[in-house]
Coordinates of C-alpha atoms in Angstrom, one line a residue:
M1 CA 27.0 -36.2 -107.9
K2 CA 30.4 -37.1 -108.5
T3 CA 31.6 -33.7 -107.5
I4 CA 29.5 -33.8 -104.2
L5 CA 31.2 -37.2 -103.4
K6 CA 34.5 -35.7 -104.0
L7 CA 34.3 -32.6 -101.8
L8 CA 32.9 -34.8 -98.8
L9 CA 36.2 -37.3 -99.3
A10 CA 38.5 -34.5 -99.3
A11 CA 37.1 -33.0 -96.2
F12 CA 37.3 -36.1 -94.6
V13 CA 40.6 -36.5 -95.5
L14 CA 41.5 -33.0 -94.1
S15 CA 39.9 -34.1 -91.0
L16 CA 42.3 -36.6 -90.3
V17 CA 45.4 -34.5 -90.8
P18 CA 46.8 -33.1 -87.3
T19 CA 46.1 -29.6 -87.0
T20 CA 49.3 -27.3 -86.8
N21 CA 50.0 -25.8 -83.1
V22 CA 49.7 -22.1 -83.9
C23 CA 50.5 -21.5 -80.1
A24 CA 53.9 -22.0 -79.0
Q25 CA 54.5 -24.9 -77.0
K26 CA 54.2 -24.3 -73.3
K27 CA 57.2 -23.1 -71.8
I28 CA 58.8 -25.2 -69.0
E29 CA 59.3 -23.0 -65.7
T30 CA 62.5 -23.3 -64.2
P31 CA 62.8 -23.4 -60.2
A32 CA 63.7 -19.9 -60.0
E33 CA 60.4 -19.0 -61.8
R34 CA 58.5 -21.7 -59.8
K35 CA 59.8 -19.9 -56.5
A36 CA 59.1 -16.6 -57.7
R37 CA 55.6 -17.4 -58.8
Q38 CA 55.0 -19.2 -55.6
E39 CA 56.1 -16.3 -53.6
R40 CA 53.9 -14.0 -55.6
E41 CA 51.1 -16.3 -54.9
A42 CA 51.8 -16.3 -51.3
A43 CA 52.1 -12.7 -51.1
A44 CA 49.0 -12.4 -52.9
K45 CA 47.3 -14.8 -50.4
K46 CA 48.8 -13.3 -47.6
R47 CA 47.4 -9.7 -48.9
R48 CA 44.1 -11.4 -49.0
Q49 CA 44.4 -12.9 -45.9
Q50 CA 45.2 -9.6 -44.2
Q51 CA 42.4 -7.6 -46.3
E52 CA 39.8 -10.2 -45.1
A53 CA 41.3 -10.0 -41.3
A54 CA 41.1 -6.3 -41.7
A55 CA 37.6 -6.6 -43.2
Q56 CA 36.8 -8.9 -40.3
R57 CA 38.3 -6.2 -37.7
Q58 CA 36.3 -3.4 -39.4
R59 CA 33.2 -5.6 -39.3
E60 CA 33.8 -6.6 -35.8
E61 CA 34.5 -3.0 -34.8
E62 CA 31.4 -1.9 -36.5
A63 CA 29.2 -4.3 -34.9
R64 CA 31.2 -3.6 -31.4
K65 CA 30.4 0.3 -32.1
K66 CA 26.5 -0.7 -32.8
R67 CA 26.4 -3.0 -29.8
E68 CA 27.9 0.0 -27.8
A69 CA 25.4 2.3 -29.3
E70 CA 22.5 -0.1 -28.6
E71 CA 23.6 -0.5 -25.1
Q72 CA 24.2 3.2 -24.6
A73 CA 20.6 4.0 -26.0
A74 CA 19.3 1.2 -23.7
R75 CA 21.0 2.5 -20.6
E76 CA 19.8 6.2 -21.7
Q77 CA 16.3 4.7 -21.9
A78 CA 16.5 2.9 -18.8
A79 CA 17.7 6.2 -17.3
R80 CA 14.9 8.2 -18.6
E81 CA 12.3 5.5 -17.8
Q82 CA 14.1 5.6 -14.0
A83 CA 14.1 9.4 -14.1
A84 CA 10.6 9.4 -15.1
R85 CA 9.4 6.6 -12.3
E86 CA 11.3 8.7 -9.7
E87 CA 9.6 11.9 -11.0
A88 CA 6.2 10.3 -10.6
A89 CA 7.0 8.7 -7.4
R90 CA 7.9 12.5 -6.2
E91 CA 4.7 13.8 -7.7
Q92 CA 2.7 10.9 -6.2
A93 CA 4.5 11.5 -3.0
A94 CA 3.7 15.1 -3.0
R95 CA 0.2 14.4 -4.0
E96 CA 0.0 12.2 -0.9
E97 CA 1.6 14.8 1.3
K98 CA -0.7 17.3 0.1
D99 CA -3.7 15.1 0.8
R100 CA -2.6 14.0 4.3
K101 CA -2.0 17.7 5.2
L102 CA -5.4 18.3 3.6
R103 CA -7.1 15.6 5.7
L104 CA -5.1 16.4 8.9
N105 CA -6.2 20.2 8.3
S106 CA -9.9 19.2 7.8
C107 CA -10.8 16.2 10.1
E108 CA -12.4 16.4 13.1
N109 CA -10.4 16.0 16.9
F110 CA -8.5 12.9 17.2
N111 CA -9.9 10.4 19.9
D112 CA -8.2 7.1 20.6
G113 CA -5.4 8.2 17.8
L114 CA -8.2 8.0 15.1
A115 CA -10.3 11.2 13.6
V116 CA -13.2 11.3 11.7
Y117 CA -12.4 12.4 7.7
R118 CA -15.3 13.6 5.6
T119 CA -15.4 13.8 1.8
G120 CA -17.9 14.2 -1.0
L121 CA -20.9 16.7 -1.2
H122 CA -21.7 18.3 2.1
G123 CA -19.3 15.4 3.9
M124 CA -21.5 12.8 3.0
S125 CA -18.8 10.1 2.7
C126 CA -16.8 9.2 6.2
G127 CA -13.8 7.4 6.9
F128 CA -10.9 7.6 9.6
I129 CA -7.3 8.7 9.4
N130 CA -4.6 8.4 11.6
E131 CA -2.2 11.1 13.2
T132 CA 0.0 11.3 10.3
G133 CA -3.0 11.7 7.9
D134 CA -3.1 8.4 6.4
I135 CA -6.6 7.0 5.7
V136 CA -6.8 3.6 8.0
I137 CA -10.6 3.2 7.4
P138 CA -11.9 4.0 4.1
C139 CA -14.5 7.0 3.5
T140 CA -17.4 4.4 3.0
W141 CA -19.9 5.6 5.5
W142 CA -22.4 8.0 5.3
D143 CA -21.6 9.6 8.8
A144 CA -19.3 8.5 11.7
G145 CA -18.6 9.4 15.3
R146 CA -15.3 9.4 17.4
F147 CA -14.0 6.2 18.5
V148 CA -14.6 5.8 22.1
E149 CA -13.4 2.5 24.0
G150 CA -12.4 0.9 20.6
L151 CA -15.8 1.7 19.0
A152 CA -17.1 4.2 16.8
R153 CA -20.9 4.7 15.8
V154 CA -21.4 4.8 11.9
K155 CA -24.4 5.1 9.3
D156 CA -24.7 3.2 6.2
S157 CA -26.2 4.3 2.9
N158 CA -29.7 3.0 4.2
N159 CA -29.5 5.2 7.2
K160 CA -29.1 2.6 9.6
Y161 CA -26.3 2.8 12.6
G162 CA -24.1 0.3 13.6
F163 CA -20.6 0.1 15.2
I164 CA -17.1 -0.5 13.8
D165 CA -13.8 -1.3 15.4
K166 CA -10.4 0.3 14.9
T167 CA -9.5 -1.8 11.8
G168 CA -12.9 -0.7 10.2
N169 CA -14.4 -4.3 11.0
V170 CA -18.0 -3.9 11.6
V171 CA -18.6 -5.3 15.2
I172 CA -22.2 -4.4 15.4
P173 CA -24.4 -4.3 12.1
C174 CA -25.9 -1.3 10.7
T175 CA -29.5 -2.5 11.6
W176 CA -30.6 0.2 14.0
K177 CA -32.8 3.6 13.3
E178 CA -31.1 5.2 15.9
A179 CA -28.1 4.6 18.1
D180 CA -26.3 6.8 20.7
M181 CA -22.4 7.7 20.2
V182 CA -21.0 6.4 23.3
F183 CA -21.4 3.1 25.4
R184 CA -21.7 3.8 29.1
D185 CA -21.3 0.9 31.5
G186 CA -21.1 -1.2 28.7
L187 CA -24.5 -0.4 27.2
V188 CA -25.9 2.0 24.4
R189 CA -29.3 3.0 23.6
V190 CA -30.8 2.4 20.1
M191 CA -34.0 2.6 18.4
D192 CA -35.6 0.2 16.1
D193 CA -37.8 0.5 13.0
N194 CA -40.7 0.7 15.2
G195 CA -39.5 3.8 17.1
K196 CA -39.0 2.1 20.2
Y197 CA -35.9 2.2 22.2
G198 CA -34.1 -0.4 24.1
F199 CA -30.2 -1.2 24.9
I200 CA -27.5 -3.4 23.5
D201 CA -24.3 -4.3 24.5
K202 CA -21.0 -4.2 23.0
T203 CA -21.5 -7.1 21.1
G204 CA -24.5 -6.0 19.8
K205 CA -26.7 -8.3 21.9
V206 CA -30.3 -6.8 22.7
I207 CA -29.8 -6.7 26.6
I208 CA -33.2 -4.7 27.0
P209 CA -35.7 -5.0 24.2
C210 CA -36.9 -2.1 22.5
Q211 CA -40.4 -1.6 24.1
W212 CA -40.1 2.1 25.2
Q213 CA -41.4 5.2 23.6
E214 CA -38.6 7.1 25.3
A215 CA -35.4 6.3 27.5
E216 CA -32.6 8.2 29.2
L217 CA -29.3 8.1 27.3
Y218 CA -27.6 6.0 29.8
F219 CA -27.9 4.4 33.4
S220 CA -27.4 7.0 36.4
E221 CA -26.7 5.4 39.7
G222 CA -28.0 2.0 38.0
L223 CA -31.4 3.1 36.9
A224 CA -32.6 4.6 33.7
Y225 CA -36.0 6.6 33.3
V226 CA -38.0 5.3 30.7
M227 CA -41.7 6.1 29.2
D228 CA -44.2 3.5 28.0
D229 CA -46.9 3.8 25.4
N230 CA -49.3 5.6 27.9
R231 CA -46.9 8.1 28.0
K232 CA -46.1 7.6 31.6
W233 CA -42.7 7.6 33.1
G234 CA -40.9 5.1 35.5
Y235 CA -37.3 3.4 35.9
I236 CA -35.9 0.3 34.8
D237 CA -32.4 -1.3 35.7
K238 CA -29.6 -2.6 33.7
T239 CA -31.3 -6.0 33.3
G240 CA -34.4 -4.1 31.6
K241 CA -36.5 -5.0 35.0
V242 CA -39.1 -2.4 35.8
V243 CA -38.0 -1.1 39.4
L244 CA -40.5 1.7 39.6
P245 CA -43.6 1.4 37.9
C246 CA -44.5 3.9 35.1
I247 CA -46.8 6.5 36.8
W248 CA -45.3 9.7 36.5
G249 CA -45.9 12.6 34.1
R250 CA -42.3 13.2 33.8
A251 CA -39.0 12.0 35.3
N252 CA -35.6 13.1 35.8
Y253 CA -32.3 11.1 36.1
F254 CA -31.2 10.0 39.9
S255 CA -28.5 12.3 41.6
E256 CA -27.1 11.3 45.1
G257 CA -30.0 8.7 45.6
L258 CA -32.9 11.1 44.5
A259 CA -35.0 11.9 41.4
A260 CA -37.2 14.6 40.6
V261 CA -40.6 13.4 39.1
M262 CA -43.8 15.2 37.9
S263 CA -47.1 14.1 39.0
E264 CA -48.6 14.4 35.8
Y265 CA -47.5 16.4 32.4
G266 CA -47.7 20.1 33.1
G267 CA -48.1 19.2 36.8
K268 CA -46.0 19.7 39.8
W269 CA -42.6 18.2 41.1
G270 CA -41.4 16.4 43.9
F271 CA -38.4 14.0 45.0
I272 CA -38.5 10.4 45.2
D273 CA -35.8 7.7 46.3
K274 CA -35.0 4.5 44.7
T275 CA -37.8 2.7 46.3
G276 CA -40.1 5.2 44.9
K277 CA -40.8 6.8 48.4
F278 CA -41.2 10.4 48.3
V279 CA -38.6 12.6 50.1
I280 CA -39.8 15.6 49.0
P281 CA -43.6 15.6 48.1
F282 CA -45.4 17.4 45.4
G283 CA -45.9 21.1 46.7
M284 CA -45.4 24.4 44.9
L285 CA -42.7 23.2 42.9
Y286 CA -43.0 23.8 39.1
D287 CA -39.7 22.6 37.9
A288 CA -37.0 20.7 39.5
L289 CA -33.4 19.7 38.7
H290 CA -30.8 17.2 39.9
F291 CA -29.0 17.1 43.4
S292 CA -25.3 17.9 43.1
K293 CA -23.4 18.5 46.5
G294 CA -26.9 18.1 48.7
L295 CA -28.4 20.8 47.0
A296 CA -30.8 21.0 43.9
R297 CA -32.2 23.9 41.8
V298 CA -36.1 24.2 41.9
A299 CA -38.7 26.7 40.6
K300 CA -41.6 27.7 42.8
G301 CA -44.5 29.6 42.5
Y302 CA -46.6 30.5 39.3
D303 CA -44.3 33.0 37.9
K304 CA -41.7 30.3 38.4
K305 CA -38.8 32.0 40.6
W306 CA -35.9 29.9 40.8
G307 CA -34.2 28.8 44.3
I308 CA -32.2 26.1 45.7
I309 CA -33.2 23.3 48.5
D310 CA -31.4 20.6 50.6
K311 CA -32.7 17.2 50.7
T312 CA -35.3 17.9 53.2
G313 CA -36.7 20.4 50.9
K314 CA -35.6 23.2 52.8
E315 CA -35.0 26.4 51.3
V316 CA -31.3 27.4 51.2
I317 CA -31.4 30.1 48.7
P318 CA -34.6 32.4 48.1
F319 CA -36.8 31.7 45.1
K320 CA -35.9 35.0 43.5
W321 CA -34.3 34.3 40.6
S322 CA -35.4 34.2 36.8
W323 CA -32.8 31.1 36.2
I324 CA -29.9 29.8 38.2
D325 CA -27.0 28.2 36.4
D326 CA -24.9 25.0 38.0
L327 CA -22.4 25.7 40.7
S328 CA -19.2 26.6 39.2
E329 CA -15.9 27.2 41.5
G330 CA -18.2 28.3 44.3
L331 CA -20.5 30.8 42.2
Y332 CA -24.0 30.4 40.5
A333 CA -24.6 32.7 37.6
V334 CA -28.3 33.8 38.2
K335 CA -30.6 36.0 36.2
S336 CA -32.8 38.5 37.6
G337 CA -35.2 40.1 35.1
R338 CA -33.1 40.4 31.7
K339 CA -29.5 40.7 33.6
W340 CA -27.2 38.6 34.9
G341 CA -25.1 38.2 38.0
Y342 CA -23.5 36.0 40.2
I343 CA -24.5 34.6 43.8
N344 CA -22.3 32.5 46.3
E345 CA -23.4 29.2 48.1
K346 CA -25.2 30.8 50.4
G347 CA -27.1 33.1 48.1
K348 CA -25.2 36.2 48.5
L349 CA -25.2 38.4 45.4
V350 CA -21.4 39.0 45.0
I351 CA -21.1 40.2 41.4
P352 CA -24.4 42.6 40.6
C353 CA -26.6 41.7 37.8
T354 CA -25.3 44.0 35.2
W355 CA -24.6 41.7 32.3
K356 CA -26.6 40.9 29.2
K357 CA -25.3 37.4 29.4
A358 CA -23.2 35.6 31.6
D359 CA -21.4 31.9 31.9
S360 CA -20.2 29.8 34.5
F361 CA -16.6 30.1 35.8
N362 CA -13.9 28.2 34.4
K363 CA -10.3 28.7 36.0
G364 CA -11.4 31.9 37.6
L365 CA -12.8 33.7 34.7
A366 CA -16.3 33.7 33.3
R367 CA -17.4 34.9 29.9
V368 CA -19.9 37.9 30.0
M369 CA -21.5 40.0 27.5
D370 CA -22.5 43.9 27.9
E371 CA -25.1 46.3 26.6
N372 CA -23.3 46.7 23.1
D373 CA -23.7 42.7 22.6
R374 CA -19.8 42.4 23.1
Y375 CA -17.9 39.9 24.9
G376 CA -15.4 39.8 27.5
F377 CA -14.2 38.0 30.6
I378 CA -14.5 38.8 34.1
D379 CA -12.9 37.5 37.5
K380 CA -14.4 36.0 40.6
T381 CA -14.2 39.7 42.0
G382 CA -16.2 41.1 39.0
K383 CA -13.5 42.7 37.7
M384 CA -12.9 43.2 33.9
V385 CA -10.0 41.1 32.8
I386 CA -10.7 41.2 29.3
P387 CA -12.6 44.2 27.9
C388 CA -16.2 43.4 26.1
Q389 CA -14.6 43.9 22.6
W390 CA -15.4 40.8 20.7
E391 CA -18.2 40.0 18.4
Q392 CA -17.7 36.3 19.6
M393 CA -15.4 34.4 21.5
G394 CA -15.1 30.7 23.3
Y395 CA -16.2 29.8 26.5
S396 CA -13.2 28.8 28.0
F397 CA -9.5 28.8 27.6
K398 CA -7.8 25.8 26.0
D399 CA -4.0 25.5 26.0
G400 CA -3.9 28.9 27.3
L401 CA -5.6 30.6 24.3
M402 CA -9.1 31.1 23.2
E403 CA -10.7 32.0 19.7
V404 CA -12.4 35.4 19.2
M405 CA -13.9 37.2 16.2
N406 CA -13.7 41.0 15.6
D407 CA -16.1 43.4 13.9
N408 CA -14.9 42.3 10.6
F409 CA -16.0 38.8 11.3
K410 CA -12.2 37.7 11.3
H411 CA -11.0 35.2 13.8
G412 CA -7.7 34.7 15.9
F413 CA -6.8 34.1 19.6
I414 CA -6.0 35.8 22.6
D415 CA -4.2 34.7 26.0
M416 CA -5.7 35.0 29.2
T417 CA -4.4 38.5 29.9
G418 CA -6.6 39.4 26.7
K419 CA -3.4 39.9 24.6
V420 CA -4.0 39.1 20.9
V421 CA -1.3 36.4 20.2
I422 CA -2.8 35.2 16.8
P423 CA -4.1 38.4 14.6
C424 CA -7.7 38.1 13.4
Q425 CA -7.1 37.0 9.8
W426 CA -9.1 33.8 9.5
K427 CA -12.5 32.8 8.1
K428 CA -13.0 30.2 10.8
V429 CA -10.9 28.5 13.4
T430 CA -11.3 25.8 16.1
P431 CA -10.2 25.7 19.7
F432 CA -6.6 24.9 20.3
D433 CA -6.0 21.0 21.2
K434 CA -2.8 19.7 22.1
G435 CA -1.0 22.7 21.0
I436 CA -2.6 22.8 17.6
A437 CA -5.7 24.5 16.1
K438 CA -7.3 24.6 12.7
V439 CA -7.9 27.9 10.7
M440 CA -9.7 28.2 7.3
D441 CA -8.4 31.2 5.2
G442 CA -10.3 33.2 2.9
D443 CA -10.4 30.7 0.1
G444 CA -11.9 28.0 2.2
I445 CA -9.0 26.0 2.4
W446 CA -8.1 24.6 6.1
H447 CA -4.6 24.9 7.8
R448 CA -3.0 23.7 11.1
I449 CA -1.3 26.2 13.1
D450 CA 0.8 26.1 16.3
K451 CA 0.5 28.5 19.3
T452 CA 2.7 31.1 17.8
G453 CA 0.3 31.4 14.6
K454 CA 2.6 29.6 12.3
I455 CA 1.2 27.3 9.5
I456 CA 2.5 23.6 10.1
E457 CA 3.6 22.3 7.0

């Protein structure tokens, strides 16, 4: 125990004795040494600052390069997007141009600056395009007619007819079972759901109620013929007033103050004035047409030979023809048996009846068909101007040209001398109108051509 206490006491005493400094006493700096040290520290600090500045510049340079790369990438992406938009716009413009050409090539003739354009199966969707091919009235109608005096007839999906204006607005709702295409004297004939005819004006107002079984398309000299429920014919005025009662078996329109009427259906014909008074009574007339320039074509006798009478009923041209066409450029086309020729206004035969068919004269020429069923043209002396070599051809020249079809069923155009101006290479063609014709190629694609035959792009 005592030993332990001695040891603890010795340790305590030792702890009180100062420890010997094994390290050399800190050396005191001289001014030169301190200056050198400070210069070293300043140089080290400067190097650190330079290194930090260089590192900062490096970081800034890298950030700048990154930013420039990002900006360049953004510009390149924007350029690609712009190029894509421009390409899409060019493709869209090309499609629109192609569609415009297709619409112009396949539309109907223009009227009032607009033309009917048909799409869908069998052309059941109809709208209107302008002369540049742009759709101005969408193809929402089942049928449509040309614009006349600012209105066009349309048919809706319920098979009812009405009228629209040139902006596409419905002016007259589609409520009519039938409607004629053109207003005349401000009126148009319509049929209601009961199958009766009447007339409306351009606002759609019913002017003459639908009460007639039949009615003339338009008023002639202020009157229109109508048929009542007893199948008798008479005449009404534009207000719908019955001017001449329905007592006739048939009736024709008024011309030069006279109209042909039939005593009863299948009976004989005579001519009445606007008071209903007979001017040419029922006689041996078995058919009668209207007066023109004081003359009328009528048929007489049981064999129905045609001749021409004046307003007194006097025979002007003998009743010896199987048919007489309208007067055209001073000549009538007449049929004798199965052959056709031409007579003048006095009834003299000026071109013998040697043709299988013969049409009226137009601009000094008339289309005729020979025994081989080929068409050509003759002049008013009967001289062959264009030989009969065509399988088909038009009735008259348009813009100085006429459509023809050869034996291979190909279509082209000739001039008034018979010269082929546009070769017969088309599947179908339309007549020229304002210097442009439409032609269909072998693939069924329509094109527009000018008078030289060049396709209009």
